[in-house]
PDB file of C-alpha atoms in Angstrom:
ATOM      1  CA  MET A 120     -19.654  47.546  52.894  1.00 51.00           C
ATOM      2  CA  ALA A 121     -23.390  46.245  52.740  1.00 50.00           C
ATOM      3  CA  GLU A 122     -22.083  42.918  51.363  1.00 51.00           C
ATOM      4  CA  GLU A 123     -19.649  42.565  54.385  1.00 52.00           C
ATOM      5  CA  GLN A 124     -22.434  43.245  56.789  1.00 52.00           C
ATOM      6  CA  ASN A 125     -24.781  40.541  55.143  1.00 51.00           C
ATOM      7  CA  THR A 126     -21.768  38.203  55.182  1.00 51.00           C
ATOM      8  CA  ASP A 127     -21.182  38.762  58.836  1.00 52.00           C
ATOM      9  CA  ASN A 128     -24.947  38.367  59.730  1.00 52.00           C
ATOM     10  CA  ASN A 129     -25.055  34.994  57.891  1.00 52.00           C
ATOM     11  CA  ALA A 130     -21.891  34.028  59.676  1.00 50.00           C
ATOM     12  CA  GLU A 131     -23.519  34.918  63.119  1.00 52.00           C
ATOM     13  CA  GLN A 132     -26.788  33.031  61.909  1.00 53.00           C
ATOM     14  CA  ASN A 133     -24.855  29.960  60.906  1.00 52.00           C
ATOM     15  CA  ASP A 134     -22.943  30.031  64.304  1.00 52.00           C
ATOM     16  CA  GLU A 135     -26.226  30.216  66.313  1.00 53.00           C
ATOM     17  CA  GLN A 136     -27.836  27.408  64.279  1.00 53.00           C
ATOM     18  CA  GLU A 137     -24.763  25.208  64.781  1.00 54.00           C
ATOM     19  CA  GLY A 138     -24.879  25.934  68.296  1.00 56.00           C
ATOM     20  CA  LYS A 139     -28.530  25.054  68.636  1.00 59.00           C
ATOM     21  CA  GLY A 140     -27.920  21.949  66.449  1.00 64.00           C
ATOM     22  CA  GLY A 141     -24.838  21.088  68.646  1.00 73.00           C
ATOM     23  CA  LYS A 142     -26.774  21.211  71.823  1.00 80.00           C
ATOM     24  CA  LYS A 143     -29.373  19.008  70.263  1.00 81.00           C
ATOM     25  CA  LYS A 144     -26.742  16.468  69.406  1.00 82.00           C
ATOM     26  CA  LYS A 145     -25.164  16.679  72.694  1.00 81.00           C
ATOM     27  CA  LEU A 146     -28.451  16.215  74.420  1.00 79.00           C
ATOM     28  CA  ILE A 147     -29.248  13.108  72.220  1.00 85.00           C
ATOM     29  CA  LEU A 148     -25.923  11.741  72.781  1.00 82.00           C
ATOM     30  CA  PHE A 149     -26.136  12.089  76.758  1.00 80.00           C
ATOM     31  CA  GLY A 150     -29.679  10.405  76.621  1.00 76.00           C
ATOM     32  CA  VAL A 151     -28.241   7.349  74.428  1.00 77.00           C
ATOM     33  CA  ILE A 152     -25.241   7.009  76.850  1.00 84.00           C
ATOM     34  CA  GLY A 153     -27.689   7.129  79.808  1.00 72.00           C
ATOM     35  CA  LEU A 154     -29.992   4.465  78.345  1.00 73.00           C
ATOM     36  CA  VAL A 155     -26.890   2.224  77.834  1.00 76.00           C
ATOM     37  CA  LEU A 156     -25.751   2.630  81.289  1.00 72.00           C
ATOM     38  CA  VAL A 157     -29.155   1.892  82.762  1.00 72.00           C
ATOM     39  CA  ALA A 158     -29.649  -1.211  80.579  1.00 70.00           C
ATOM     40  CA  THR A 159     -26.076  -2.260  81.745  1.00 72.00           C
ATOM     41  CA  VAL A 160     -26.790  -2.015  85.349  1.00 67.00           C
ATOM     42  CA  VAL A 161     -30.304  -3.896  84.802  1.00 63.00           C
ATOM     43  CA  LEU A 162     -28.565  -6.777  82.857  1.00 63.00           C
ATOM     44  CA  ALA A 163     -25.794  -6.921  85.419  1.00 62.00           C
ATOM     45  CA  LEU A 164     -28.342  -7.221  88.316  1.00 65.00           C
ATOM     46  CA  TRP A 165     -30.289  -9.636  86.477  1.00 62.00           C
ATOM     47  CA  LEU A 166     -27.456 -11.942  85.855  1.00 67.00           C
ATOM     48  CA  PHE A 167     -25.298 -11.534  88.918  1.00 69.00           C
ATOM     49  CA  GLY A 168     -28.105 -10.448  91.485  1.00 61.00           C
ATOM     50  CA  GLY A 169     -28.881 -12.529  94.541  1.00 47.00           C
ATOM     51  CA  SER A 170     -32.239 -14.290  95.176  1.00 45.00           C
ATOM     52  CA  SER A 171     -35.225 -11.823  95.601  1.00 45.00           C
ATOM     53  CA  SER A 172     -37.737 -12.470  98.466  1.00 41.00           C
ATOM     54  CA  SER A 173     -40.192 -13.697  95.963  1.00 39.00           C
ATOM     55  CA  GLU A 174     -37.469 -16.347  94.979  1.00 43.00           C
ATOM     56  CA  GLN A 175     -37.124 -17.153  98.545  1.00 43.00           C
ATOM     57  CA  ALA A 176     -40.701 -17.513  99.126  1.00 40.00           C
ATOM     58  CA  VAL A 177     -40.993 -19.854  96.066  1.00 39.00           C
ATOM     59  CA  THR A 178     -38.173 -22.040  97.480  1.00 42.00           C
ATOM     60  CA  GLN A 179     -39.721 -22.117 101.008  1.00 43.00           C
ATOM     61  CA  ALA A 180     -43.170 -23.025  99.810  1.00 41.00           C
ATOM     62  CA  PRO A 181     -42.307 -26.498  98.729  1.00 42.00           C
ATOM     63  CA  GLU A 182     -40.632 -27.374 102.138  1.00 45.00           C
ATOM     64  CA  GLN A 183     -43.670 -25.933 104.039  1.00 43.00           C
ATOM     65  CA  ALA A 184     -46.015 -27.931 101.705  1.00 40.00           C
ATOM     66  CA  SER A 185     -44.137 -31.053 102.304  1.00 41.00           C
ATOM     67  CA  LYS A 186     -44.272 -30.584 106.064  1.00 43.00           C
ATOM     68  CA  ASP A 187     -48.056 -29.760 105.929  1.00 42.00           C
ATOM     69  CA  PHE A 188     -48.951 -32.788 103.666  1.00 38.00           C
ATOM     70  CA  SER A 189     -46.372 -35.245 104.885  1.00 40.00           C
ATOM     71  CA  ASN A 190     -49.077 -37.950 104.870  1.00 39.00           C
ATOM     72  CA  ALA A 191     -50.583 -37.403 101.558  1.00 36.00           C
ATOM     73  CA  SER A 192     -48.967 -39.127  98.497  1.00 39.00           C
ATOM     74  CA  ALA A 193     -46.519 -36.589  97.009  1.00 40.00           C
ATOM     75  CA  PRO A 194     -45.542 -36.340  93.324  1.00 46.00           C
ATOM     76  CA  GLU A 195     -42.017 -37.471  92.422  1.00 53.00           C
ATOM     77  CA  ILE A 196     -39.619 -34.866  93.472  1.00 61.00           C
ATOM     78  CA  GLY A 197     -37.287 -33.418  90.868  1.00 62.00           C
ATOM     79  CA  ASN A 198     -36.755 -30.529  88.498  1.00 84.00           C
ATOM     80  CA  ALA A 199     -39.715 -29.969  86.073  1.00 90.00           C
ATOM     81  CA  LEU A 200     -38.332 -30.374  82.632  1.00 92.00           C
ATOM     82  CA  TYR A 201     -40.419 -29.992  79.524  1.00 93.00           C
ATOM     83  CA  VAL A 202     -39.940 -32.036  76.320  1.00 93.00           C
ATOM     84  CA  GLY A 203     -41.311 -30.650  73.300  1.00 92.00           C
ATOM     85  CA  MET A 204     -42.999 -32.640  70.503  1.00 92.00           C
ATOM     86  CA  PRO A 205     -40.983 -32.137  67.150  1.00 93.00           C
ATOM     87  CA  ARG A 206     -43.780 -31.503  64.976  1.00 93.00           C
ATOM     88  CA  PRO A 207     -47.318 -30.063  65.627  1.00 94.00           C
ATOM     89  CA  PHE A 208     -50.153 -32.667  65.430  1.00 93.00           C
ATOM     90  CA  VAL A 209     -52.412 -31.869  62.476  1.00 94.00           C
ATOM     91  CA  PHE A 210     -55.609 -33.791  61.820  1.00 92.00           C
ATOM     92  CA  ILE A 211     -59.285 -33.528  60.737  1.00 91.00           C
ATOM     93  CA  VAL A 212     -62.076 -34.077  63.196  1.00 91.00           C
ATOM     94  CA  PRO A 213     -65.944 -34.179  62.464  1.00 91.00           C
ATOM     95  CA  GLY A 214     -67.993 -31.076  63.130  1.00 84.00           C
ATOM     96  CA  ASP A 215     -71.503 -30.234  63.544  1.00 81.00           C
ATOM     97  CA  SER A 216     -71.832 -28.954  59.780  1.00 84.00           C
ATOM     98  CA  ARG A 217     -68.484 -30.019  58.369  1.00 89.00           C
ATOM     99  CA  GLU A 218     -65.053 -31.448  58.991  1.00 91.00           C
ATOM    100  CA  ARG A 219     -62.438 -29.134  60.776  1.00 91.00           C
ATOM    101  CA  THR A 220     -58.799 -29.124  60.469  1.00 93.00           C
ATOM    102  CA  VAL A 221     -57.063 -28.989  63.843  1.00 93.00           C
ATOM    103  CA  GLN A 222     -53.407 -28.252  64.734  1.00 95.00           C
ATOM    104  CA  ILE A 223     -52.144 -28.800  68.302  1.00 94.00           C
ATOM    105  CA  LYS A 224     -48.621 -28.197  69.813  1.00 95.00           C
ATOM    106  CA  ALA A 225     -47.864 -30.134  72.705  1.00 94.00           C
ATOM    107  CA  GLN A 226     -45.179 -30.431  75.349  1.00 95.00           C
ATOM    108  CA  LEU A 227     -44.688 -33.082  78.028  1.00 94.00           C
ATOM    109  CA  MET A 228     -43.785 -32.115  81.754  1.00 94.00           C
ATOM    110  CA  VAL A 229     -41.677 -34.610  83.335  1.00 94.00           C
ATOM    111  CA  ARG A 230     -39.703 -34.622  86.572  1.00 92.00           C
ATOM    112  CA  GLY A 231     -36.052 -35.241  86.565  1.00 89.00           C
ATOM    113  CA  GLU A 232     -33.329 -35.696  83.977  1.00 90.00           C
ATOM    114  CA  GLU A 233     -33.821 -39.580  83.799  1.00 91.00           C
ATOM    115  CA  ASN A 234     -37.533 -39.318  82.733  1.00 91.00           C
ATOM    116  CA  GLU A 235     -36.552 -36.337  80.404  1.00 91.00           C
ATOM    117  CA  GLU A 236     -34.317 -38.881  78.485  1.00 92.00           C
ATOM    118  CA  LEU A 237     -36.759 -41.660  78.577  1.00 93.00           C
ATOM    119  CA  ALA A 238     -39.373 -39.451  77.017  1.00 93.00           C
ATOM    120  CA  LYS A 239     -36.897 -38.075  74.461  1.00 93.00           C
ATOM    121  CA  LYS A 240     -36.061 -41.805  73.540  1.00 93.00           C
ATOM    122  CA  HIS A 241     -39.579 -42.751  73.172  1.00 94.00           C
ATOM    123  CA  ILE A 242     -40.945 -39.726  71.149  1.00 94.00           C
ATOM    124  CA  PRO A 243     -42.184 -41.982  68.321  1.00 94.00           C
ATOM    125  CA  LEU A 244     -44.364 -43.868  70.636  1.00 94.00           C
ATOM    126  CA  ILE A 245     -45.731 -40.690  72.201  1.00 94.00           C
ATOM    127  CA  GLU A 246     -46.322 -39.164  69.038  1.00 94.00           C
ATOM    128  CA  GLY A 247     -48.422 -41.921  67.838  1.00 94.00           C
ATOM    129  CA  THR A 248     -50.266 -42.327  71.026  1.00 94.00           C
ATOM    130  CA  LEU A 249     -51.232 -38.448  70.958  1.00 94.00           C
ATOM    131  CA  HIS A 250     -52.241 -38.649  67.409  1.00 93.00           C
ATOM    132  CA  GLU A 251     -54.670 -41.321  67.964  1.00 94.00           C
ATOM    133  CA  VAL A 252     -56.090 -39.647  71.105  1.00 94.00           C
ATOM    134  CA  PHE A 253     -56.326 -36.131  69.301  1.00 93.00           C
ATOM    135  CA  SER A 254     -57.929 -37.575  66.127  1.00 90.00           C
ATOM    136  CA  SER A 255     -60.695 -39.430  68.037  1.00 91.00           C
ATOM    137  CA  SER A 256     -62.027 -36.071  69.357  1.00 91.00           C
ATOM    138  CA  THR A 257     -64.673 -33.783  67.783  1.00 90.00           C
ATOM    139  CA  ALA A 258     -64.783 -30.239  66.703  1.00 90.00           C
ATOM    140  CA  ASP A 259     -67.691 -29.588  69.332  1.00 88.00           C
ATOM    141  CA  LYS A 260     -65.480 -30.843  72.306  1.00 89.00           C
ATOM    142  CA  LEU A 261     -62.545 -28.759  71.132  1.00 90.00           C
ATOM    143  CA  LYS A 262     -64.604 -25.609  71.116  1.00 90.00           C
ATOM    144  CA  THR A 263     -65.112 -25.556  74.927  1.00 91.00           C
ATOM    145  CA  ALA A 264     -62.409 -25.372  77.645  1.00 92.00           C
ATOM    146  CA  GLU A 265     -63.915 -28.377  79.282  1.00 94.00           C
ATOM    147  CA  GLY A 266     -63.502 -30.409  76.195  1.00 92.00           C
ATOM    148  CA  LYS A 267     -59.967 -29.396  75.916  1.00 92.00           C
ATOM    149  CA  GLY A 268     -59.360 -30.299  79.273  1.00 93.00           C
ATOM    150  CA  GLN A 269     -60.694 -33.737  79.027  1.00 94.00           C
ATOM    151  CA  LEU A 270     -58.738 -34.213  75.814  1.00 94.00           C
ATOM    152  CA  ARG A 271     -55.501 -33.370  77.795  1.00 94.00           C
ATOM    153  CA  GLU A 272     -56.483 -35.740  80.592  1.00 95.00           C
ATOM    154  CA  LEU A 273     -57.143 -38.473  78.163  1.00 95.00           C
ATOM    155  CA  ALA A 274     -53.881 -37.852  76.318  1.00 95.00           C
ATOM    156  CA  LEU A 275     -52.026 -37.989  79.569  1.00 95.00           C
ATOM    157  CA  THR A 276     -53.608 -41.221  80.613  1.00 95.00           C
ATOM    158  CA  GLU A 277     -52.748 -42.875  77.209  1.00 95.00           C
ATOM    159  CA  VAL A 278     -49.236 -41.753  77.008  1.00 95.00           C
ATOM    160  CA  ARG A 279     -48.485 -42.966  80.667  1.00 95.00           C
ATOM    161  CA  ASN A 280     -50.006 -46.219  79.788  1.00 94.00           C
ATOM    162  CA  ALA A 281     -47.940 -46.576  76.636  1.00 94.00           C
ATOM    163  CA  LEU A 282     -44.906 -45.593  78.567  1.00 93.00           C
ATOM    164  CA  GLN A 283     -45.715 -47.977  81.415  1.00 92.00           C
ATOM    165  CA  GLU A 284     -45.633 -50.922  78.967  1.00 93.00           C
ATOM    166  CA  VAL A 285     -42.294 -50.071  77.436  1.00 92.00           C
ATOM    167  CA  ALA A 286     -40.264 -48.052  80.113  1.00 89.00           C
ATOM    168  CA  GLY A 287     -41.617 -49.595  83.088  1.00 90.00           C
ATOM    169  CA  LYS A 288     -42.936 -46.254  84.699  1.00 90.00           C
ATOM    170  CA  PRO A 289     -45.368 -43.584  83.598  1.00 90.00           C
ATOM    171  CA  VAL A 290     -42.589 -40.979  83.123  1.00 91.00           C
ATOM    172  CA  VAL A 291     -44.840 -38.061  82.031  1.00 94.00           C
ATOM    173  CA  GLU A 292     -46.473 -35.732  84.763  1.00 94.00           C
ATOM    174  CA  GLN A 293     -48.585 -33.439  82.191  1.00 94.00           C
ATOM    175  CA  VAL A 294     -49.438 -33.108  78.520  1.00 94.00           C
ATOM    176  CA  LEU A 295     -49.528 -29.382  77.978  1.00 94.00           C
ATOM    177  CA  PHE A 296     -50.975 -27.708  74.701  1.00 93.00           C
ATOM    178  CA  THR A 297     -48.802 -24.825  73.751  1.00 92.00           C
ATOM    179  CA  SER A 298     -51.149 -24.147  70.775  1.00 93.00           C
ATOM    180  CA  LEU A 299     -54.323 -25.242  69.522  1.00 91.00           C
ATOM    181  CA  VAL A 300     -55.951 -23.958  66.134  1.00 92.00           C
ATOM    182  CA  MET A 301     -59.039 -25.168  64.571  1.00 91.00           C
ATOM    183  CA  GLN A 302     -60.262 -24.072  61.159  1.00 88.00           C
TER     184      GLN A 302
END
């Protein structure tokens, strides 16, 4: 008789534990389903949603700027596209106490698909020009933001000059450093 009561008590305890465990499992399942639904809605809105007020402001700003500055020389109109250099530039520059190794990853900003194709076509010329400009710098210049800015401007000028000779137009609007590491 005592054994039957122990068995009944154990069965009741197991049922209670399963009930608690089952509630936890259901709660976790509903939480996961809720997260999936929220993620799906956010993704659908992002993919198929209309333009927001900030996007409308961005599209209206260039029109207003062109009206305000109609007398000023405007840059070439077109989509800004980026042409990445296939390899980072690695070179050695003289430093104050020792030579430093520098690695620069760069991209070119161009306007319009025609300029993008021209830039891609002349990648070897652009790489050679950038390598000459970068390796002529010093570690002291590359340590400061002003020195990096001057290097970008010099690189832009030299790339534009090289492309002007070959392609008949400057093609590149900006030279951008996506990474600069000096050791």
